[in-house]
CSV table of C-alpha atoms and ligand atoms in Angstrom, one decimal:
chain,number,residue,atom,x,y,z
A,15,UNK,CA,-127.8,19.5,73.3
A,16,UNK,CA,-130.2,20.6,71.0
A,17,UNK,CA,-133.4,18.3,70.9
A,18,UNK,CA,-134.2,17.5,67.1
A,19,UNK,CA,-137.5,17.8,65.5
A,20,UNK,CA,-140.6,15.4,66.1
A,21,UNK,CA,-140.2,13.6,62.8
A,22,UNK,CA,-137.4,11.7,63.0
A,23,UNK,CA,-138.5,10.0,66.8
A,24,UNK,CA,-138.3,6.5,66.5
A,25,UNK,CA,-136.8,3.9,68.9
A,26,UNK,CA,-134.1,3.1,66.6
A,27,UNK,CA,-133.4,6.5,65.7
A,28,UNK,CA,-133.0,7.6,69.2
A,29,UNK,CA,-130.4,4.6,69.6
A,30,UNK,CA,-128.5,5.6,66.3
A,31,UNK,CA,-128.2,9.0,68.0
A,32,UNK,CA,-127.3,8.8,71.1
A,33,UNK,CA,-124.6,6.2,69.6
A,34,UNK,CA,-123.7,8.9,67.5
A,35,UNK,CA,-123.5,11.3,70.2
A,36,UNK,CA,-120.9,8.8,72.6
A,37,UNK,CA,-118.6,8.3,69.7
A,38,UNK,CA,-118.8,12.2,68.4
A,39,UNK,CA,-118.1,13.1,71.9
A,40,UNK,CA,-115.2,10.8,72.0
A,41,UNK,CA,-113.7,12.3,68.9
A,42,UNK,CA,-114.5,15.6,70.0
A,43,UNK,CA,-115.9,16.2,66.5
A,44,UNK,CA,-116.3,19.9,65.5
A,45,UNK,CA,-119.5,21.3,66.1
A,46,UNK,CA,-120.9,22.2,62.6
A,47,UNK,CA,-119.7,18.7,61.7
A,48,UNK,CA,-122.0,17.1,64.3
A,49,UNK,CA,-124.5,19.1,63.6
A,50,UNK,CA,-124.6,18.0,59.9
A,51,UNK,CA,-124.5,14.7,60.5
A,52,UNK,CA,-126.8,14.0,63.5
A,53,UNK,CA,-129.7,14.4,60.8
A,54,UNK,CA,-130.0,12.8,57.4
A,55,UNK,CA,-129.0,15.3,54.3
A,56,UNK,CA,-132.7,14.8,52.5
A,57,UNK,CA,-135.7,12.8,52.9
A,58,UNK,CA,-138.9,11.6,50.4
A,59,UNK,CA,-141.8,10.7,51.3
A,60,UNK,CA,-143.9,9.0,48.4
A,61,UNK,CA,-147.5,7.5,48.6
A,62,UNK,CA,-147.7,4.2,46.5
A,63,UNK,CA,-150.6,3.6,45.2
A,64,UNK,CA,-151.1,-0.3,43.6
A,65,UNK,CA,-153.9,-3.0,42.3
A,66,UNK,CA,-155.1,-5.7,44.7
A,67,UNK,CA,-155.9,-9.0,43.0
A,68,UNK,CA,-159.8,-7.9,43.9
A,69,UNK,CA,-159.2,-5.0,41.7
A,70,UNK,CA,-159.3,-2.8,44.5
A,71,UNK,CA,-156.1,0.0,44.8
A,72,UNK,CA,-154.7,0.1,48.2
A,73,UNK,CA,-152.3,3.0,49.3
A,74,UNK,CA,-149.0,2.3,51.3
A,75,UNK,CA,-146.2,5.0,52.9
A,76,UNK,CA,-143.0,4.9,51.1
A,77,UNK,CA,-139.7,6.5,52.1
A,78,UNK,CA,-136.8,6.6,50.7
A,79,UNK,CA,-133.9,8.7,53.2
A,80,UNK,CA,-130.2,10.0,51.9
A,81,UNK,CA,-128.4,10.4,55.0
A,82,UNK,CA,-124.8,11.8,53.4
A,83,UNK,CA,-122.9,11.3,50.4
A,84,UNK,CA,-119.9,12.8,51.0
A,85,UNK,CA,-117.5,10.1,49.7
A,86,UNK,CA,-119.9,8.8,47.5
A,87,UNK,CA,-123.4,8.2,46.1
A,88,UNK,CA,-125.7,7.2,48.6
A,89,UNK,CA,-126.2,3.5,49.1
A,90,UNK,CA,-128.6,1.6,50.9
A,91,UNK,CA,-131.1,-1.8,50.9
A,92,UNK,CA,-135.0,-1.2,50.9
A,93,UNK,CA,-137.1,-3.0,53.9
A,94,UNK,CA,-140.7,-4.2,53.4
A,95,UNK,CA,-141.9,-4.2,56.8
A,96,UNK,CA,-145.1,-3.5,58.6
A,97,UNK,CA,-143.6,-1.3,60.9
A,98,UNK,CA,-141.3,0.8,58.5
A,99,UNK,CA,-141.4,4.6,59.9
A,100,UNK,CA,-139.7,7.4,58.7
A,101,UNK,CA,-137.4,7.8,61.7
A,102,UNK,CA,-136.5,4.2,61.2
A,103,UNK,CA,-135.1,4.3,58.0
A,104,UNK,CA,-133.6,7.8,58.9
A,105,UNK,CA,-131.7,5.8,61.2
A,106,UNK,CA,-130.9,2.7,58.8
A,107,UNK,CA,-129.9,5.5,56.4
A,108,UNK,CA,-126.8,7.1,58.7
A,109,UNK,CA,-125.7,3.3,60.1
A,110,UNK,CA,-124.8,2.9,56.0
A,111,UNK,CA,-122.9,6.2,56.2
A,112,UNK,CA,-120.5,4.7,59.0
A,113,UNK,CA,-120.4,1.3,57.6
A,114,UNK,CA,-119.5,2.2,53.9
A,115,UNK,CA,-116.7,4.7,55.7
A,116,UNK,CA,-115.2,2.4,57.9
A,117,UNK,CA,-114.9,-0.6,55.1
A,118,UNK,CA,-113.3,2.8,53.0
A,119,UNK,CA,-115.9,2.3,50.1
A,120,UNK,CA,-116.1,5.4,47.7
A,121,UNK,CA,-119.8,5.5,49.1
A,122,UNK,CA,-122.4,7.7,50.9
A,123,UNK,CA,-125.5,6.1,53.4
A,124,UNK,CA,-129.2,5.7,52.2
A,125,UNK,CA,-132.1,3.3,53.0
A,126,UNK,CA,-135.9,3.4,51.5
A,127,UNK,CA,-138.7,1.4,52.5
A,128,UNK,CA,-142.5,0.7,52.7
A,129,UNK,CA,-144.7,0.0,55.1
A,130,UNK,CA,-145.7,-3.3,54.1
A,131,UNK,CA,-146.0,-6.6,55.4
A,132,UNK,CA,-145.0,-8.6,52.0
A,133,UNK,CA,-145.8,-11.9,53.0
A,134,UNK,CA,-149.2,-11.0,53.1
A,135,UNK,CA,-149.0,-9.5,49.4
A,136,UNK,CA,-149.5,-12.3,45.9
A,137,UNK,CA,-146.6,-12.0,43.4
A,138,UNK,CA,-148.3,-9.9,41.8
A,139,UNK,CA,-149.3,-7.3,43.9
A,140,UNK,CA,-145.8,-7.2,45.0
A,141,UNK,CA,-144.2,-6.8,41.5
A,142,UNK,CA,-147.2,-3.7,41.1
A,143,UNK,CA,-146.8,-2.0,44.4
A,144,UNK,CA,-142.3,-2.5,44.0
A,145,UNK,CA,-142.6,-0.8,40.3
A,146,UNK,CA,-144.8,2.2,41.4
A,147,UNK,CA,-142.8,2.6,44.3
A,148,UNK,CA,-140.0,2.8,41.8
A,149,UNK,CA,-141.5,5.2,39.5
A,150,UNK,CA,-142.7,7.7,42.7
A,151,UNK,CA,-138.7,7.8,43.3
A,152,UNK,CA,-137.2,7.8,40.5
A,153,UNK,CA,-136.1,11.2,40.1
A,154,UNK,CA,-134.5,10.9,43.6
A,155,UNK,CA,-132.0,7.6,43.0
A,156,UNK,CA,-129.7,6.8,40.1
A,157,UNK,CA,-126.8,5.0,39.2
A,158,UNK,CA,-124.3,7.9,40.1
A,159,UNK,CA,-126.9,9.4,43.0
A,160,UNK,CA,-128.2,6.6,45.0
A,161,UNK,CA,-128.7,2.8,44.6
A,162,UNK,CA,-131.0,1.0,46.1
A,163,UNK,CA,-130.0,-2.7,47.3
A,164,UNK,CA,-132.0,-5.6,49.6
A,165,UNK,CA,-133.2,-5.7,52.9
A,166,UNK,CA,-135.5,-7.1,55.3
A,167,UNK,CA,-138.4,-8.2,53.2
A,168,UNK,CA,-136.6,-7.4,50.0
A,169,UNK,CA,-134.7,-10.0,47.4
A,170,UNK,CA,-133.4,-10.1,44.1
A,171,UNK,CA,-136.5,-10.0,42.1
A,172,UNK,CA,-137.6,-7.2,44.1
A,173,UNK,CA,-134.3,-5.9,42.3
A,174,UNK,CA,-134.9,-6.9,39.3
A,175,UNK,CA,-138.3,-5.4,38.9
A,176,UNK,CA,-136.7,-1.8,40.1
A,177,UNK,CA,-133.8,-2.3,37.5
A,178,UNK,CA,-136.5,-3.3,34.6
A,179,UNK,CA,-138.9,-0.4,35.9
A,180,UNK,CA,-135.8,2.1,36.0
A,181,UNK,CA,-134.4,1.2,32.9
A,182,UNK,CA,-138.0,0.9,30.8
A,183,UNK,CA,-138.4,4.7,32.3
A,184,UNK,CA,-135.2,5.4,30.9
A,185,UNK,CA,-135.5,3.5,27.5
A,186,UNK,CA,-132.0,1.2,28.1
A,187,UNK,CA,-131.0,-0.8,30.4
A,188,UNK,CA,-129.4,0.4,33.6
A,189,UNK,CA,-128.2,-2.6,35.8
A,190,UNK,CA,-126.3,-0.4,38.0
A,191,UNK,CA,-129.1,1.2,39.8
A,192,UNK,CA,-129.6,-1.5,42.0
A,193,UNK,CA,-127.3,-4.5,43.7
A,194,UNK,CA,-128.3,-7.5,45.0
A,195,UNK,CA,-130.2,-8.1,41.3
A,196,UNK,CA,-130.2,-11.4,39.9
A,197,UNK,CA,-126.7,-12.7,38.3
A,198,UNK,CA,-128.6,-12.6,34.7
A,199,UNK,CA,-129.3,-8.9,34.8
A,200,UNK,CA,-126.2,-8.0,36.1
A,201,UNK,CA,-125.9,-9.1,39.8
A,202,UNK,CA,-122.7,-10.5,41.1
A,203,UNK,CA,-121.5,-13.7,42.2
A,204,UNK,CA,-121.7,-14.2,46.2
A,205,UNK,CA,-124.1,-10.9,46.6
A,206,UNK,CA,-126.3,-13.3,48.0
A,207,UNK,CA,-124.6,-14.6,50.5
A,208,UNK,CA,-122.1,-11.8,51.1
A,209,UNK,CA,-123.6,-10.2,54.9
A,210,UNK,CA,-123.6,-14.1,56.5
A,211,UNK,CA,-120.1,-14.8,54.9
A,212,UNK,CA,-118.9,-11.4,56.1
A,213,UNK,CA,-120.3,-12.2,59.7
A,214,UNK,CA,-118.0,-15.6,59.6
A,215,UNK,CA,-115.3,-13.4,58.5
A,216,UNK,CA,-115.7,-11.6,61.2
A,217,UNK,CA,-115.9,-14.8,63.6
A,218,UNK,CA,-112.8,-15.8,62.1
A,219,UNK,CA,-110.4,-12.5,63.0
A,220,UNK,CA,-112.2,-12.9,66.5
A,221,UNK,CA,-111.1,-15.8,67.5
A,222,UNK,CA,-107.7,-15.3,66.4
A,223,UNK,CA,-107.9,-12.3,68.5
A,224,UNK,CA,-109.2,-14.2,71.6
A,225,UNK,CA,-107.5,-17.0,71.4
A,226,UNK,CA,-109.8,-19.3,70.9
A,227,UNK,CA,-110.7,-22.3,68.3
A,228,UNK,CA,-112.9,-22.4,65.6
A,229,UNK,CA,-114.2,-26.0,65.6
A,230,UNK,CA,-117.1,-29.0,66.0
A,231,UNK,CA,-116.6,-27.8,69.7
A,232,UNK,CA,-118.1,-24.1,69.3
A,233,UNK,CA,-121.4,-23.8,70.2
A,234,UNK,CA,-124.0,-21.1,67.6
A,235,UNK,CA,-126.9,-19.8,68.2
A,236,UNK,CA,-128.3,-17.9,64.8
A,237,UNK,CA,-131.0,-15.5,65.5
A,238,UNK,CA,-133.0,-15.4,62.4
A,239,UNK,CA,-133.0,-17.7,59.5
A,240,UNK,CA,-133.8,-14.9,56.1
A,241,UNK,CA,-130.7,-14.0,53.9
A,242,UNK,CA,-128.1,-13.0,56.6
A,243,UNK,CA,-128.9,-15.6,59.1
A,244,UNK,CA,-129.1,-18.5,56.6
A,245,UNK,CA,-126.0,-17.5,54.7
A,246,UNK,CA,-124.4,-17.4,58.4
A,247,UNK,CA,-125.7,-21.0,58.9
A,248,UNK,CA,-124.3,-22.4,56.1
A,249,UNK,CA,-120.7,-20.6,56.3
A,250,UNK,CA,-120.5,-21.5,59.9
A,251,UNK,CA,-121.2,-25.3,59.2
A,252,UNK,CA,-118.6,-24.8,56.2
A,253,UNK,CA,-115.9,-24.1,58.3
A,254,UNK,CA,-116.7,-27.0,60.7
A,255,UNK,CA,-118.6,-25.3,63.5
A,256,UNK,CA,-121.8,-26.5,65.2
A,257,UNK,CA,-124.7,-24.1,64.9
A,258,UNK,CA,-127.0,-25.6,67.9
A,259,UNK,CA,-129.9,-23.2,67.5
A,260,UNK,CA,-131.8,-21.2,64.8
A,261,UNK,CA,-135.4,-19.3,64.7
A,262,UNK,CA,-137.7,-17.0,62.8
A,263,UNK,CA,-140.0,-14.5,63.2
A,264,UNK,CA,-142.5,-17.9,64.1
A,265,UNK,CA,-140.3,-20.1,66.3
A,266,UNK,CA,-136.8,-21.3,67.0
A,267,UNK,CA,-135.2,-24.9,67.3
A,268,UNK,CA,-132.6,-26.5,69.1
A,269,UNK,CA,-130.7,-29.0,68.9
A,270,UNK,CA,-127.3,-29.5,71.6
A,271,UNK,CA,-126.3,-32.0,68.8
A,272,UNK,CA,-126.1,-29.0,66.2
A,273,UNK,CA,-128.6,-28.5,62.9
A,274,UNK,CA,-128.0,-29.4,59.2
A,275,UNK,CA,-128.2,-26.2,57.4
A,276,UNK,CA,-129.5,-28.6,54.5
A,277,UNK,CA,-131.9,-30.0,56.5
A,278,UNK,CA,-133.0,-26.4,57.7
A,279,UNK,CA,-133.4,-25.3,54.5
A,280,UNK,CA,-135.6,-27.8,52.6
A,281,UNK,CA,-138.0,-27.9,55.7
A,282,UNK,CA,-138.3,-23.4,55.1
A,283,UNK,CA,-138.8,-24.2,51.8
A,284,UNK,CA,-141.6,-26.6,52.2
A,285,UNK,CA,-142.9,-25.5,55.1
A,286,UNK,CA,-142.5,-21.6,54.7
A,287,UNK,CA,-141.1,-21.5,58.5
A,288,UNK,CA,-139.0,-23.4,61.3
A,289,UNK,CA,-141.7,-23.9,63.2
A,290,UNK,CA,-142.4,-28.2,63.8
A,291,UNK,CA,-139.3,-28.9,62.2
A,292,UNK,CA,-138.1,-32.7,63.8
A,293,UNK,CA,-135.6,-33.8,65.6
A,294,UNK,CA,-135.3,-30.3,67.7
A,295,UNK,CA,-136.3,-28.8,70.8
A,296,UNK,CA,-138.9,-25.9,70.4
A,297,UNK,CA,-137.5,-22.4,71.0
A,298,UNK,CA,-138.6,-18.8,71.6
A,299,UNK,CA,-136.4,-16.1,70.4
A,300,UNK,CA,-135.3,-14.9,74.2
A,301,UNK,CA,-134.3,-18.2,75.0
A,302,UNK,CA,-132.4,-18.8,72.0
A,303,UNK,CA,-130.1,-15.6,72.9
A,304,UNK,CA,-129.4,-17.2,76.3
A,305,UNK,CA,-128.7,-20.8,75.7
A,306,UNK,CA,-125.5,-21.9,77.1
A,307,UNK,CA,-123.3,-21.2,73.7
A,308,UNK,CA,-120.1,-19.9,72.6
A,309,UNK,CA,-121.1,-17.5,70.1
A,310,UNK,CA,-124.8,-15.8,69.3
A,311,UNK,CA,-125.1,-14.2,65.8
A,312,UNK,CA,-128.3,-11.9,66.3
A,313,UNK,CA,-129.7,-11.4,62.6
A,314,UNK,CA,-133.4,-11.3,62.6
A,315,UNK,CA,-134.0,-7.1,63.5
A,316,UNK,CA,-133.5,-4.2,65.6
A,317,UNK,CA,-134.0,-4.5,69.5
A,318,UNK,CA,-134.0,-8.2,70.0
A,319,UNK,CA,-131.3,-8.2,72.3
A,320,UNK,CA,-133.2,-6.6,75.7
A,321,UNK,CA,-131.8,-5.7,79.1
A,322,UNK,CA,-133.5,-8.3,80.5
A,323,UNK,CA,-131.8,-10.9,77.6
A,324,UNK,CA,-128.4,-8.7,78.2
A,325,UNK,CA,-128.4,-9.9,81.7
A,326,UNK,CA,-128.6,-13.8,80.8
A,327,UNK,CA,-126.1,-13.7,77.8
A,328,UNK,CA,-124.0,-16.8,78.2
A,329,UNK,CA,-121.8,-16.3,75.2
A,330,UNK,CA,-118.2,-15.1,74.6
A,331,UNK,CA,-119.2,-13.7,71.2
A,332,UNK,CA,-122.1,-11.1,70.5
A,333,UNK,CA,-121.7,-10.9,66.4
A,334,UNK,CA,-124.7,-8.4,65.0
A,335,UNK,CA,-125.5,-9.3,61.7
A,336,UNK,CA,-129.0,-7.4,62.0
A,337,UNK,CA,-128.5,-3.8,62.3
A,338,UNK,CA,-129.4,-2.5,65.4
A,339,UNK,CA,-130.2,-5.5,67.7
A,340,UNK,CA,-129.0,-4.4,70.7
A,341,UNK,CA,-130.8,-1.2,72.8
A,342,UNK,CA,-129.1,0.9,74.1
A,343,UNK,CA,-129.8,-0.3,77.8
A,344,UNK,CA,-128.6,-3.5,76.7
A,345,UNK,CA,-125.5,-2.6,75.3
A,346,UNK,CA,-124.6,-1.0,78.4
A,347,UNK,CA,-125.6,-3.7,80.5
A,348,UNK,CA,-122.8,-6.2,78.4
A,349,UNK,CA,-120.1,-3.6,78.4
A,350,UNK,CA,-120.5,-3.4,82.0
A,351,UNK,CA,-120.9,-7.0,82.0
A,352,UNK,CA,-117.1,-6.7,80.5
A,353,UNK,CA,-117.3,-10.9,79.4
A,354,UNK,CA,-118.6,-10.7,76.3
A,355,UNK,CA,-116.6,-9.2,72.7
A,356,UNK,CA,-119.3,-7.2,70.4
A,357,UNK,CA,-118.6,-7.6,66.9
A,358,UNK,CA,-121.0,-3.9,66.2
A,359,UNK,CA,-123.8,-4.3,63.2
A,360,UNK,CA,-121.9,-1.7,61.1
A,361,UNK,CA,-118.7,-4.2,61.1
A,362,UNK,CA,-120.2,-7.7,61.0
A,363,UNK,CA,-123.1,-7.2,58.4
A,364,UNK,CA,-120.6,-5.0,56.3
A,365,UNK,CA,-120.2,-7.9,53.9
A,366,UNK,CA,-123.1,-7.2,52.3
A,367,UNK,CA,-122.8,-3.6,51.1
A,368,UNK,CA,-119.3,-4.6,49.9
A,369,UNK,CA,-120.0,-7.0,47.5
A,370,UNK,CA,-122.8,-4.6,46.3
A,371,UNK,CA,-119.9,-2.2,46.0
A,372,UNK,CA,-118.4,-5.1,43.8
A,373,UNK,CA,-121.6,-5.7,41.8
A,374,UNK,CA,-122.0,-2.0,41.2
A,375,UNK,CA,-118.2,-1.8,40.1
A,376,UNK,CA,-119.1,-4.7,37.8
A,377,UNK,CA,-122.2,-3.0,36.1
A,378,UNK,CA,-120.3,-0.1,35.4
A,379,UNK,CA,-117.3,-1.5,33.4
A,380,UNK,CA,-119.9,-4.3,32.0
A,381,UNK,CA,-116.6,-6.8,33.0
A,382,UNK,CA,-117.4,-9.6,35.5
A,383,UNK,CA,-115.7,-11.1,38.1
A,384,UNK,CA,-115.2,-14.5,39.3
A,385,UNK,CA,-116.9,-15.9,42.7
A,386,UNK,CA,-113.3,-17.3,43.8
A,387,UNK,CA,-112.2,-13.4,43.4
A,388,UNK,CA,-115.3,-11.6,44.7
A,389,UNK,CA,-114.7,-13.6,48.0
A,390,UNK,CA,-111.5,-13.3,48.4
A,391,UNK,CA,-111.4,-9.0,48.1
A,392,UNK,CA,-114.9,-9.1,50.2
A,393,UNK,CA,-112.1,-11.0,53.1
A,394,UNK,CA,-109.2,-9.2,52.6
A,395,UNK,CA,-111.8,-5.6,53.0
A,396,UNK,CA,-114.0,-7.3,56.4
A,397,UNK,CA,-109.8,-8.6,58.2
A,398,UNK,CA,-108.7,-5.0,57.8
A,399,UNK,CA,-111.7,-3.2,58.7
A,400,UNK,CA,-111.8,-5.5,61.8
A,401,UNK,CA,-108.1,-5.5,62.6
A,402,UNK,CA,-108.1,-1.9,62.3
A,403,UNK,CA,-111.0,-1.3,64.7
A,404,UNK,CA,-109.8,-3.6,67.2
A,405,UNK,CA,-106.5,-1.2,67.5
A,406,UNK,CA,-108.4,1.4,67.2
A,407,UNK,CA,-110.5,0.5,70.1
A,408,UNK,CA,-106.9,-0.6,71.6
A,409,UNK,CA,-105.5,3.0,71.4
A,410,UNK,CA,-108.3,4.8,72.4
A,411,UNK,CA,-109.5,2.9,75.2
A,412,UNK,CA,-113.4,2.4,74.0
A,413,UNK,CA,-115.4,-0.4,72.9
A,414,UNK,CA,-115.6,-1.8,69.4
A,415,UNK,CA,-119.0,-0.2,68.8
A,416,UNK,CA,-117.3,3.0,69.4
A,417,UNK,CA,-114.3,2.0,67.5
A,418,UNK,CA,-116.6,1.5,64.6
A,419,UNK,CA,-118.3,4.3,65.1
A,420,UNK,CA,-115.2,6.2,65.6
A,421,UNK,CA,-113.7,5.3,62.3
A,422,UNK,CA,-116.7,6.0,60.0
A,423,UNK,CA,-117.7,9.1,61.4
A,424,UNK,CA,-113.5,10.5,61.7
A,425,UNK,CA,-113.6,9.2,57.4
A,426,UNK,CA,-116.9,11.2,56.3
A,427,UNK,CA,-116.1,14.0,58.9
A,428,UNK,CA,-112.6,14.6,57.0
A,429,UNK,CA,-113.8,14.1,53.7
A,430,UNK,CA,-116.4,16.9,54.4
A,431,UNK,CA,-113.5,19.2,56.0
A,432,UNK,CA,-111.4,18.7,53.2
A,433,UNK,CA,-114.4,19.1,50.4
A,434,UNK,CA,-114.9,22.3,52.4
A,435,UNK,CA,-118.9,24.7,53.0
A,436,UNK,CA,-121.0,25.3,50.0
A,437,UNK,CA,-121.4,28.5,48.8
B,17,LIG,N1,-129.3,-3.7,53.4
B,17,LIG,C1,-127.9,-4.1,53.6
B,17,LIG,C2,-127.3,-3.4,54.8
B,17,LIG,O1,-128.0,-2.9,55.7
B,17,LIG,C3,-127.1,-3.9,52.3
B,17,LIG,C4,-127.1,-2.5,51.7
B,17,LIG,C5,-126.5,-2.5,50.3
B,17,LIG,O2,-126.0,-3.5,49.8
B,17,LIG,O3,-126.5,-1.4,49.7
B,17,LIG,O4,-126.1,-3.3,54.9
């Protein structure tokens, strides 16, 4: 196979593609096809410039990368993160491809981001460097070409200041460029919590699936405690299940008797981290992963789940609500393993850009929906999608990363067969 070019190498880029590469293989996908798709369809580079409190301007890469929009326009959250890369968000950009396919939303894959560490910005400098970077791209997104959502490092008022940027650029308001905005502008009801719920979801169709209960008897270990891993928390102690152990980027906790996600919460809040919280056993991140528990939900980022943490896995469940968690090495290592069922990142965090799908529905006929509805279409999409890659994975005989894989890359693959070459 054809080595790409130098500026797409990343580790998670190399993982996105040679999980590309197993599941095109599989399909024996047509060779201009693969071709097209292994790389992203365009790519911006911006340099944001932006005011320090001391009056200083300081310069930051942004990137903002449309990997197809075959079915749709592109789609895709925005990640504030110190180690943000090019390749990186090539490869966040083409995971959003598969997962808006495989959930069948009219929808292409995109993801921007800068290379930042925003907890280490004021409010301010935030709001300044977020609406510059909005202005350097804002002949490359749109409500009909691209729109932006959350990520890591990303929330609704980063949102908001892109929608009020956008829309003060283009002299009205224009809620539908971005999702995952603030109910007032625009956003939608459940956005918020959409990616944990759809994880549960998930967790729920499993364990009908395997046979097994749902109850103050299953053991959770949450890996990461920001938007996904929180919401996750609190649906999981919804529906009666014991989450045992939770961490951050600082520290985990654990407690055999389970965690109060109430409890959780108000110590984040006043303590900005997990770390000292009472009435819990210290953590590291590695051991939380292989504490002796039913389900782990990795959610904090790419790669946390290492050969080496492969090897001690004690759970039944592996449910990725961060994209990318598991290496490669890894993933082989539990699929040789054969004990453990992989809900993949592109099915269990799907929740997310669905609801965005419903807020961006919502913008656009300027008619709202209620929470009790947004819920139940964000179920009925996440038990299909999973029902119909577990027969999928049935029929064909591969796992249900491939499955996933399978049926997002089969969707865009068709569309593009059907839409036919240009010129
Ligand atoms: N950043 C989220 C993801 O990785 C959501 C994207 C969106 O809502 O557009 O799926």
């Amino acid at each position: 196979m054809k080595k790409l070019t130098a500026e797409w190498d990343s580790p998670l880029f190399m993982q996105v593609q040679a999980q590309f590469e197993t599941a095109a293989q599989k399909l024996s996908l047509d060779e201009n096809i693969f071709n097209r798709l292994r790389v992203p369809d365009k790519a911006l580079i911006v340099s944001v410039p932006f005011r320090n409190d001391d009056g200083s301007i300081r310069v930051v890469p942004g990137y903002r990368v449309q990997h197809n929009d075959v079915l749709g326009p592109y789609k895709g959250g925005l990640r504030y993160h110190p180690l943000v890369n090019l390749g990186e968000v090539a490869a966040l950009a083409s995971l959003m491809t598969w997962k808006c396919a495989l959930v069948n939303l009219p929808l292409g894959g995109a993801k921007g981001g800068i290379q930042i560490d925003p907890t280490l910005l004021s409010r301010g400098e935030l709001q300044r460097m977020t609406r510059r970077y909005t202005s350097e791209i804002v002949n490359f997104i749109g409500p009909d070409v691209d729109i932006p959502a959350p990520d890591m490092g990303t929330n609704e008022q980063v949102m908001a200041w892109i929608m009020d940027t956008y829309s003060q650029l283009k002299g009205h308001a224009v809620a539908e460029i971005v999702t995952g905005k603030p109910v007032i502008i625009g956003g939608s009801l459940g956005r918020k919590e959409a990616t944990g719920r759809g994880v549960v979801y998930c967790l729920i169709e499993a364990s009908k699936l395997l046979n097994y209960k749902l109850d103050e008897s299953t053991r959770i270990a949450v890996q990461g405690f920001g938007n996904v891993g929180a919401a996750a928390v609190k649906k999981l102690e919804k529906i009666g299940t014991k989450v045992v152990a939770v961490s951050d980027v600082k520290s985990g906790v654990y407690n055999p008797k389970g965690l109060s996600y109430q409890a959780l919460t108000d110590w984040v809040n006043q303590h900005r981290s997990l770390e000292g919280f009472p009435e819990a056993d210290a953590v590291t991140n590695a051991e939380l992963a292989c504490l002796d528990v039913d389900i782990v939900v990795p959610a904090a980022t790419e790669g946390t789940i290492t050969p080496e943490i492969a090897r001690k896995l004690k759970c039944k469940i592996l449910a990725e609500g961060a994209n990318g968690p598991t290496t490669l090495e890894a993933d082989k290592i539990i699929e040789d393993r054969g004990d453990i069922f992989v809900i993949p990142d592109i099915l269990a965090n799907a929740g997310g850009v669905i609801v965005s799908y419903f807020e961006w529905v919502q913008d656009l006929q300027n008619y709202f929906w209620t929470e009790q509805e947004i819920n139940k279409r964000l179920f009925e999409i996440m038990s299909t999608a999973f029902q119909t890659i577990h027969e999928f994975s049935k029929a064909h005989q591969v796992n249900m990363r491939n499955a996933a894989l399978m049926t997002g890359i089969q969707k865009v693959s068709q569309a593009m067969l059907t839409r036919g070459f240009y010129p």
